PDB file of C-alpha atoms in Angstrom:
ATOM      1  CA  ILE A   3     275.425 -14.218 -27.227  1.00 48.00           C
ATOM      2  CA  LEU A   4     271.628 -13.055 -28.236  1.00 62.00           C
ATOM      3  CA  ASN A   5     269.939 -14.749 -30.463  1.00 89.00           C
ATOM      4  CA  VAL A   6     266.503 -13.040 -31.856  1.00 96.00           C
ATOM      5  CA  GLU A   7     264.682 -15.343 -33.753  1.00 96.00           C
ATOM      6  CA  GLN A   8     261.558 -14.025 -35.871  1.00 97.00           C
ATOM      7  CA  SER A   9     259.066 -15.986 -37.884  1.00 97.00           C
ATOM      8  CA  PRO A  10     257.701 -16.633 -40.174  1.00 97.00           C
ATOM      9  CA  GLN A  11     260.488 -15.932 -42.299  1.00 96.00           C
ATOM     10  CA  SER A  12     257.815 -14.662 -45.218  1.00 97.00           C
ATOM     11  CA  LEU A  13     254.032 -14.132 -45.407  1.00 96.00           C
ATOM     12  CA  HIS A  14     251.667 -13.390 -48.277  1.00 97.00           C
ATOM     13  CA  VAL A  15     248.472 -12.304 -47.305  1.00 97.00           C
ATOM     14  CA  GLN A  16     245.376 -10.527 -49.110  1.00 97.00           C
ATOM     15  CA  GLU A  17     244.149  -7.227 -48.474  1.00 98.00           C
ATOM     16  CA  GLY A  18     241.979  -7.250 -45.948  1.00 97.00           C
ATOM     17  CA  ASP A  19     243.378 -10.038 -44.182  1.00 97.00           C
ATOM     18  CA  SER A  20     244.846  -9.513 -40.363  1.00 97.00           C
ATOM     19  CA  THR A  21     248.183 -11.230 -39.811  1.00 96.00           C
ATOM     20  CA  ASN A  22     250.797 -11.653 -36.865  1.00 96.00           C
ATOM     21  CA  PHE A  23     254.220 -12.489 -36.688  1.00 95.00           C
ATOM     22  CA  THR A  24     256.522 -13.648 -33.889  1.00 98.00           C
ATOM     23  CA  CYS A  25     259.625 -12.349 -32.290  1.00 98.00           C
ATOM     24  CA  SER A  26     261.565 -14.619 -29.514  1.00 97.00           C
ATOM     25  CA  PHE A  27     264.503 -13.450 -27.730  1.00 95.00           C
ATOM     26  CA  PRO A  28     266.510 -14.626 -24.662  1.00 92.00           C
ATOM     27  CA  SER A  29     264.682 -13.336 -21.508  1.00 88.00           C
ATOM     28  CA  SER A  30     267.854 -12.533 -19.502  1.00 86.00           C
ATOM     29  CA  ASN A  31     269.690  -9.205 -19.580  1.00 82.00           C
ATOM     30  CA  PHE A  32     266.367  -7.829 -21.348  1.00 88.00           C
ATOM     31  CA  TYR A  33     265.949  -3.878 -21.148  1.00 90.00           C
ATOM     32  CA  ALA A  34     263.850  -3.274 -24.482  1.00 93.00           C
ATOM     33  CA  LEU A  35     262.273  -4.680 -27.408  1.00 95.00           C
ATOM     34  CA  HIS A  36     262.215  -2.679 -30.623  1.00 96.00           C
ATOM     35  CA  TRP A  37     259.691  -3.316 -33.842  1.00 97.00           C
ATOM     36  CA  TYR A  38     261.023  -1.749 -36.842  1.00 97.00           C
ATOM     37  CA  ARG A  39     259.192  -1.683 -40.670  1.00 97.00           C
ATOM     38  CA  TRP A  40     261.417  -1.689 -43.483  1.00 96.00           C
ATOM     39  CA  GLU A  41     260.219  -0.961 -46.783  1.00 95.00           C
ATOM     40  CA  THR A  42     262.340  -1.489 -49.715  1.00 89.00           C
ATOM     41  CA  ALA A  43     264.836   1.149 -50.910  1.00 87.00           C
ATOM     42  CA  LYS A  44     263.788   3.183 -47.696  1.00 92.00           C
ATOM     43  CA  SER A  45     264.864   3.610 -44.162  1.00 94.00           C
ATOM     44  CA  PRO A  46     263.894   1.461 -41.300  1.00 94.00           C
ATOM     45  CA  GLU A  47     261.269   3.026 -39.464  1.00 93.00           C
ATOM     46  CA  ALA A  48     260.735   2.869 -35.690  1.00 93.00           C
ATOM     47  CA  LEU A  49     257.367   1.176 -34.425  1.00 95.00           C
ATOM     48  CA  PHE A  50     257.477   0.583 -30.787  1.00 95.00           C
ATOM     49  CA  VAL A  51     260.136   0.286 -28.213  1.00 94.00           C
ATOM     50  CA  MET A  52     258.860  -1.905 -25.300  1.00 95.00           C
ATOM     51  CA  THR A  53     259.984  -2.143 -22.105  1.00 92.00           C
ATOM     52  CA  LEU A  54     257.547  -3.802 -19.388  1.00 90.00           C
ATOM     53  CA  ASN A  55     256.150  -7.303 -19.143  1.00 90.00           C
ATOM     54  CA  GLY A  56     252.526  -7.288 -20.250  1.00 90.00           C
ATOM     55  CA  ASP A  57     252.801  -3.824 -22.240  1.00 91.00           C
ATOM     56  CA  GLU A  58     250.692  -3.850 -25.430  1.00 96.00           C
ATOM     57  CA  LYS A  59     251.290  -0.954 -28.120  1.00 96.00           C
ATOM     58  CA  LYS A  60     249.427   0.278 -30.956  1.00 96.00           C
ATOM     59  CA  LYS A  61     249.868   2.642 -33.956  1.00 94.00           C
ATOM     60  CA  GLY A  62     246.963   2.667 -35.943  1.00 95.00           C
ATOM     61  CA  ARG A  63     246.180  -0.859 -37.520  1.00 97.00           C
ATOM     62  CA  ILE A  64     249.385  -2.151 -35.859  1.00 97.00           C
ATOM     63  CA  SER A  65     249.693  -3.451 -32.135  1.00 98.00           C
ATOM     64  CA  ALA A  66     252.356  -5.338 -30.481  1.00 98.00           C
ATOM     65  CA  THR A  67     252.764  -7.251 -27.017  1.00 97.00           C
ATOM     66  CA  LEU A  68     255.491  -8.014 -25.021  1.00 97.00           C
ATOM     67  CA  ASN A  69     256.206 -11.093 -22.692  1.00 96.00           C
ATOM     68  CA  THR A  70     259.767 -10.760 -21.218  1.00 94.00           C
ATOM     69  CA  LYS A  71     259.405 -13.787 -18.838  1.00 93.00           C
ATOM     70  CA  GLU A  72     258.879 -16.267 -21.819  1.00 94.00           C
ATOM     71  CA  GLY A  73     261.008 -14.016 -24.107  1.00 94.00           C
ATOM     72  CA  TYR A  74     258.511 -13.415 -27.284  1.00 96.00           C
ATOM     73  CA  SER A  75     256.288 -10.220 -28.682  1.00 97.00           C
ATOM     74  CA  TYR A  76     253.877 -10.341 -31.083  1.00 98.00           C
ATOM     75  CA  LEU A  77     253.118  -7.958 -33.823  1.00 98.00           C
ATOM     76  CA  TYR A  78     249.848  -7.690 -35.107  1.00 98.00           C
ATOM     77  CA  ILE A  79     248.473  -5.959 -38.358  1.00 98.00           C
ATOM     78  CA  LYS A  80     244.548  -5.525 -38.871  1.00 97.00           C
ATOM     79  CA  GLY A  81     243.312  -5.240 -41.964  1.00 97.00           C
ATOM     80  CA  SER A  82     246.369  -5.452 -43.867  1.00 97.00           C
ATOM     81  CA  GLN A  83     247.017  -2.918 -47.111  1.00 97.00           C
ATOM     82  CA  PRO A  84     249.039  -3.354 -49.779  1.00 97.00           C
ATOM     83  CA  GLU A  85     251.206  -0.093 -48.140  1.00 96.00           C
ATOM     84  CA  ASP A  86     251.826  -2.444 -45.410  1.00 97.00           C
ATOM     85  CA  SER A  87     254.098  -4.735 -47.186  1.00 97.00           C
ATOM     86  CA  ALA A  88     257.700  -4.394 -46.014  1.00 97.00           C
ATOM     87  CA  THR A  89     260.027  -6.446 -43.899  1.00 97.00           C
ATOM     88  CA  TYR A  90     259.143  -6.319 -39.911  1.00 98.00           C
ATOM     89  CA  LEU A  91     262.246  -6.350 -38.087  1.00 97.00           C
ATOM     90  CA  CYS A  92     262.501  -6.814 -34.276  1.00 97.00           C
ATOM     91  CA  ALA A  93     265.684  -5.909 -32.162  1.00 96.00           C
ATOM     92  CA  SER A  94     266.274  -6.908 -28.460  1.00 94.00           C
ATOM     93  CA  ASP A  95     268.159  -4.289 -26.334  1.00 90.00           C
ATOM     94  CA  THR A  96     270.411  -4.835 -23.650  1.00 84.00           C
ATOM     95  CA  GLY A  97     270.515  -1.173 -22.253  1.00 82.00           C
ATOM     96  CA  PHE A  98     274.100  -0.758 -23.899  1.00 79.00           C
ATOM     97  CA  GLN A  99     272.663   0.813 -26.879  1.00 79.00           C
ATOM     98  CA  LYS A 100     273.214  -2.203 -29.233  1.00 84.00           C
ATOM     99  CA  LEU A 101     270.208  -3.682 -30.843  1.00 91.00           C
ATOM    100  CA  VAL A 102     270.558  -7.437 -32.037  1.00 94.00           C
ATOM    101  CA  PHE A 103     267.927  -7.756 -34.823  1.00 96.00           C
ATOM    102  CA  GLY A 104     266.182 -10.984 -36.081  1.00 96.00           C
ATOM    103  CA  THR A 105     266.265 -11.125 -39.853  1.00 95.00           C
ATOM    104  CA  GLY A 106     262.681 -10.124 -40.212  1.00 97.00           C
ATOM    105  CA  THR A 107     259.684 -10.997 -41.342  1.00 98.00           C
ATOM    106  CA  ARG A 108     258.770 -10.028 -45.100  1.00 97.00           C
ATOM    107  CA  LEU A 109     255.129  -9.430 -45.444  1.00 98.00           C
ATOM    108  CA  LEU A 110     253.413  -8.891 -48.762  1.00 97.00           C
ATOM    109  CA  VAL A 111     250.058  -7.988 -49.343  1.00 97.00           C
ATOM    110  CA  SER A 112     248.214  -8.362 -52.374  1.00 97.00           C
ATOM    111  CA  PRO A 113     245.131  -6.240 -53.275  1.00 95.00           C
TER     112      PRO A 113
ATOM    113  CA  SER B  14     263.696  13.528 -34.591  1.00 72.00           C
ATOM    114  CA  ALA B  15     266.538  13.336 -36.525  1.00 84.00           C
ATOM    115  CA  VAL B  16     267.129  12.863 -40.154  1.00 92.00           C
ATOM    116  CA  ILE B  17     269.878  11.467 -41.951  1.00 95.00           C
ATOM    117  CA  SER B  18     271.073  11.638 -45.311  1.00 96.00           C
ATOM    118  CA  GLN B  19     273.324   8.865 -46.311  1.00 97.00           C
ATOM    119  CA  LYS B  20     275.427   8.136 -49.437  1.00 97.00           C
ATOM    120  CA  PRO B  21     275.912   6.768 -51.848  1.00 97.00           C
ATOM    121  CA  SER B  22     272.855   4.981 -52.066  1.00 96.00           C
ATOM    122  CA  ARG B  23     274.383   1.876 -53.898  1.00 97.00           C
ATOM    123  CA  ASP B  24     277.815   1.250 -55.653  1.00 98.00           C
ATOM    124  CA  ILE B  25     279.156  -1.473 -57.458  1.00 98.00           C
ATOM    125  CA  CYS B  26     282.806  -1.934 -56.638  1.00 97.00           C
ATOM    126  CA  GLN B  27     285.532  -3.932 -57.859  1.00 97.00           C
ATOM    127  CA  ARG B  28     287.466  -6.272 -55.496  1.00 97.00           C
ATOM    128  CA  GLY B  29     290.402  -4.756 -53.496  1.00 98.00           C
ATOM    129  CA  THR B  30     289.113  -1.479 -53.621  1.00 98.00           C
ATOM    130  CA  SER B  31     287.914   0.725 -50.982  1.00 98.00           C
ATOM    131  CA  LEU B  32     284.525   2.604 -50.385  1.00 98.00           C
ATOM    132  CA  THR B  33     283.308   5.445 -48.109  1.00 98.00           C
ATOM    133  CA  ILE B  34     279.925   5.850 -46.872  1.00 98.00           C
ATOM    134  CA  GLN B  35     278.914   9.114 -45.742  1.00 98.00           C
ATOM    135  CA  CYS B  36     276.294   9.948 -42.957  1.00 97.00           C
ATOM    136  CA  GLN B  37     275.071  13.315 -42.330  1.00 97.00           C
ATOM    137  CA  VAL B  38     272.470  14.149 -39.853  1.00 96.00           C
ATOM    138  CA  ASP B  39     270.441  17.235 -39.223  1.00 95.00           C
ATOM    139  CA  SER B  40     271.039  17.642 -35.637  1.00 92.00           C
ATOM    140  CA  GLN B  41     273.758  16.922 -33.238  1.00 92.00           C
ATOM    141  CA  VAL B  42     273.933  13.517 -31.680  1.00 91.00           C
ATOM    142  CA  THR B  43     276.665  11.934 -29.556  1.00 89.00           C
ATOM    143  CA  MET B  44     276.574   8.406 -31.027  1.00 91.00           C
ATOM    144  CA  MET B  45     276.536   7.147 -34.018  1.00 95.00           C
ATOM    145  CA  PHE B  46     276.050   3.652 -35.195  1.00 96.00           C
ATOM    146  CA  TRP B  47     277.163   1.549 -38.320  1.00 97.00           C
ATOM    147  CA  TYR B  48     275.422  -1.520 -39.397  1.00 97.00           C
ATOM    148  CA  ARG B  49     275.384  -4.292 -42.047  1.00 97.00           C
ATOM    149  CA  GLN B  50     273.203  -6.282 -43.430  1.00 96.00           C
ATOM    150  CA  GLN B  51     274.393  -9.503 -45.840  1.00 96.00           C
ATOM    151  CA  PRO B  52     272.328 -11.309 -48.127  1.00 94.00           C
ATOM    152  CA  GLY B  53     269.434 -13.375 -45.864  1.00 92.00           C
ATOM    153  CA  GLN B  54     271.115 -12.287 -42.614  1.00 94.00           C
ATOM    154  CA  SER B  55     270.244  -9.916 -39.702  1.00 95.00           C
ATOM    155  CA  LEU B  56     271.398  -6.497 -39.269  1.00 96.00           C
ATOM    156  CA  THR B  57     274.558  -6.398 -37.286  1.00 96.00           C
ATOM    157  CA  LEU B  58     276.284  -3.620 -35.546  1.00 96.00           C
ATOM    158  CA  ILE B  59     279.565  -3.252 -36.999  1.00 97.00           C
ATOM    159  CA  ALA B  60     280.822  -0.562 -34.596  1.00 96.00           C
ATOM    160  CA  THR B  61     280.037   2.979 -32.222  1.00 95.00           C
ATOM    161  CA  ALA B  62     280.818   6.072 -33.391  1.00 94.00           C
ATOM    162  CA  ASN B  63     281.835   9.138 -30.680  1.00 88.00           C
ATOM    163  CA  GLN B  64     282.809  12.354 -31.481  1.00 84.00           C
ATOM    164  CA  GLY B  65     286.466  12.815 -30.465  1.00 81.00           C
ATOM    165  CA  SER B  66     287.149   9.063 -29.926  1.00 83.00           C
ATOM    166  CA  GLU B  67     287.782   6.087 -31.625  1.00 88.00           C
ATOM    167  CA  ALA B  68     285.181   4.001 -32.738  1.00 94.00           C
ATOM    168  CA  THR B  69     284.305   0.738 -30.603  1.00 95.00           C
ATOM    169  CA  TYR B  70     284.068  -2.194 -33.004  1.00 96.00           C
ATOM    170  CA  GLU B  71     281.979  -5.080 -32.384  1.00 95.00           C
ATOM    171  CA  SER B  72     283.329  -8.572 -32.380  1.00 94.00           C
ATOM    172  CA  GLY B  73     284.139  -9.672 -35.487  1.00 95.00           C
ATOM    173  CA  PHE B  74     285.011  -6.515 -36.910  1.00 97.00           C
ATOM    174  CA  VAL B  75     288.432  -4.493 -37.121  1.00 96.00           C
ATOM    175  CA  ILE B  76     289.347  -1.152 -37.623  1.00 97.00           C
ATOM    176  CA  ASP B  77     291.845  -1.632 -40.578  1.00 97.00           C
ATOM    177  CA  LYS B  78     288.912  -3.255 -42.555  1.00 98.00           C
ATOM    178  CA  PHE B  79     286.474  -0.962 -41.468  1.00 98.00           C
ATOM    179  CA  PRO B  80     287.906   2.383 -40.659  1.00 97.00           C
ATOM    180  CA  ILE B  81     285.326   5.150 -39.055  1.00 97.00           C
ATOM    181  CA  SER B  82     285.723   8.752 -38.889  1.00 94.00           C
ATOM    182  CA  ARG B  83     283.304  10.940 -36.542  1.00 94.00           C
ATOM    183  CA  PRO B  84     284.702  14.539 -37.145  1.00 92.00           C
ATOM    184  CA  ASN B  85     281.753  16.371 -35.539  1.00 93.00           C
ATOM    185  CA  LEU B  86     278.404  15.848 -34.047  1.00 93.00           C
ATOM    186  CA  THR B  87     276.798  15.566 -37.143  1.00 95.00           C
ATOM    187  CA  PHE B  88     278.862  13.390 -39.509  1.00 95.00           C
ATOM    188  CA  SER B  89     280.477  10.181 -39.902  1.00 96.00           C
ATOM    189  CA  THR B  90     282.037   8.105 -42.388  1.00 97.00           C
ATOM    190  CA  LEU B  91     282.614   4.013 -42.986  1.00 98.00           C
ATOM    191  CA  THR B  92     285.007   2.689 -45.211  1.00 98.00           C
ATOM    192  CA  VAL B  93     284.813  -0.460 -46.229  1.00 98.00           C
ATOM    193  CA  SER B  94     288.385  -1.341 -47.152  1.00 98.00           C
ATOM    194  CA  ASN B  95     290.414  -3.912 -49.697  1.00 98.00           C
ATOM    195  CA  MET B  96     286.937  -5.152 -50.706  1.00 98.00           C
ATOM    196  CA  SER B  97     285.983  -8.622 -51.485  1.00 97.00           C
ATOM    197  CA  PRO B  98     282.578 -10.218 -52.696  1.00 97.00           C
ATOM    198  CA  GLU B  99     281.656 -11.288 -48.978  1.00 96.00           C
ATOM    199  CA  ASP B 100     281.594  -7.572 -48.246  1.00 98.00           C
ATOM    200  CA  SER B 101     278.532  -7.336 -50.558  1.00 98.00           C
ATOM    201  CA  SER B 102     275.798  -6.133 -47.924  1.00 97.00           C
ATOM    202  CA  ILE B 103     273.434  -2.910 -47.339  1.00 97.00           C
ATOM    203  CA  TYR B 104     275.444  -0.684 -44.678  1.00 98.00           C
ATOM    204  CA  LEU B 105     273.295   1.564 -43.029  1.00 98.00           C
ATOM    205  CA  CYS B 106     274.247   4.328 -40.207  1.00 97.00           C
ATOM    206  CA  SER B 107     271.644   5.112 -37.437  1.00 96.00           C
ATOM    207  CA  VAL B 108     271.368   7.766 -34.405  1.00 93.00           C
ATOM    208  CA  GLU B 109     268.699   7.449 -31.380  1.00 85.00           C
ATOM    209  CA  LEU B 110     265.617   9.384 -31.945  1.00 75.00           C
ATOM    210  CA  GLY B 111     266.062  11.425 -28.443  1.00 71.00           C
ATOM    211  CA  SER B 112     266.509   8.526 -26.170  1.00 63.00           C
ATOM    212  CA  ALA B 113     266.643   4.533 -26.591  1.00 56.00           C
ATOM    213  CA  ASN B 114     262.935   4.470 -25.271  1.00 67.00           C
ATOM    214  CA  TYR B 115     261.785   6.037 -28.528  1.00 74.00           C
ATOM    215  CA  GLY B 116     263.895   3.821 -30.899  1.00 85.00           C
ATOM    216  CA  TYR B 117     266.778   4.695 -33.377  1.00 92.00           C
ATOM    217  CA  THR B 118     266.578   6.413 -36.661  1.00 93.00           C
ATOM    218  CA  PHE B 119     268.398   4.789 -39.823  1.00 95.00           C
ATOM    219  CA  GLY B 120     269.853   6.413 -42.666  1.00 96.00           C
ATOM    220  CA  SER B 121     268.227   4.926 -45.833  1.00 95.00           C
ATOM    221  CA  GLY B 122     271.089   2.585 -46.529  1.00 96.00           C
ATOM    222  CA  THR B 123     273.929   1.799 -49.024  1.00 97.00           C
ATOM    223  CA  ARG B 124     273.346  -1.317 -51.174  1.00 97.00           C
ATOM    224  CA  LEU B 125     277.023  -2.534 -52.055  1.00 98.00           C
ATOM    225  CA  THR B 126     277.922  -5.010 -54.640  1.00 98.00           C
ATOM    226  CA  VAL B 127     281.566  -6.222 -54.779  1.00 98.00           C
ATOM    227  CA  VAL B 128     282.428  -8.021 -58.144  1.00 97.00           C
TER     228      VAL B 128
END
C-alpha cells in the first residue's frame, strides 16, 4: 500500500514571502508525481505532472522538483500572494490510473 | 481540457437515507473516477467507472454501499447508501486531462454532512 506524506500540514506566511513544501512517496513502482492546488469550494486544479528523476517544472511563481530515487518532491512558491492561499496536494501515480494522495499542505498567505 | 459539472454542491442528510451525486462532463471520456475525502484525511479513490461495464471498486469500498452508474460517456452518478455520520465527507468525480501526463480534472465536489 502506497503512503504519501506531505509536510508541513499547514503554513501561514506573509505576502511576499517565499515558501516550500515537501511530498514524500514510495520510490518503488513509480510512474508519475502530481501536484494540485485546491481552493475552498472549488475544484482541485492540476499544477504539475512530473515523471523523470531530476525533473523541474515551473508555472509562474510556482515551481516543483522531483527526486524519484529517494522518493520526494518539493513545491516552491516565490513571493507568495494572498491568492496563493489554498491546500496543495501531491499524489503518487503508479501508472494504473490510480492516484494516491497525501493529506495536503494548507497554505495561508496574509496581506 | 474537460469541464465537469457536479451536483449537489452540498447536502445535509439524515442517517439511513441515500444521496445520489451526479457528474456531467462536457466531452466524452472513457473512465471516470470517484473520490472521497473524510475530515482530516487524504483524497481516496472509491471506484473507477467505465461506460458499459460495472465499476471497479478499491479495497474497502463495496457496490452495495456506493453504487455507481455510467450510462454514457459523459455522465456518471455515485450513490451513498444507508448513510451514517462516518459518510460525512467531500465527494469528487474526476477524469483525465487528455492523458495522465497532463493530470486529471475534478468536479467542484459535494460536501455531505450526515446527521
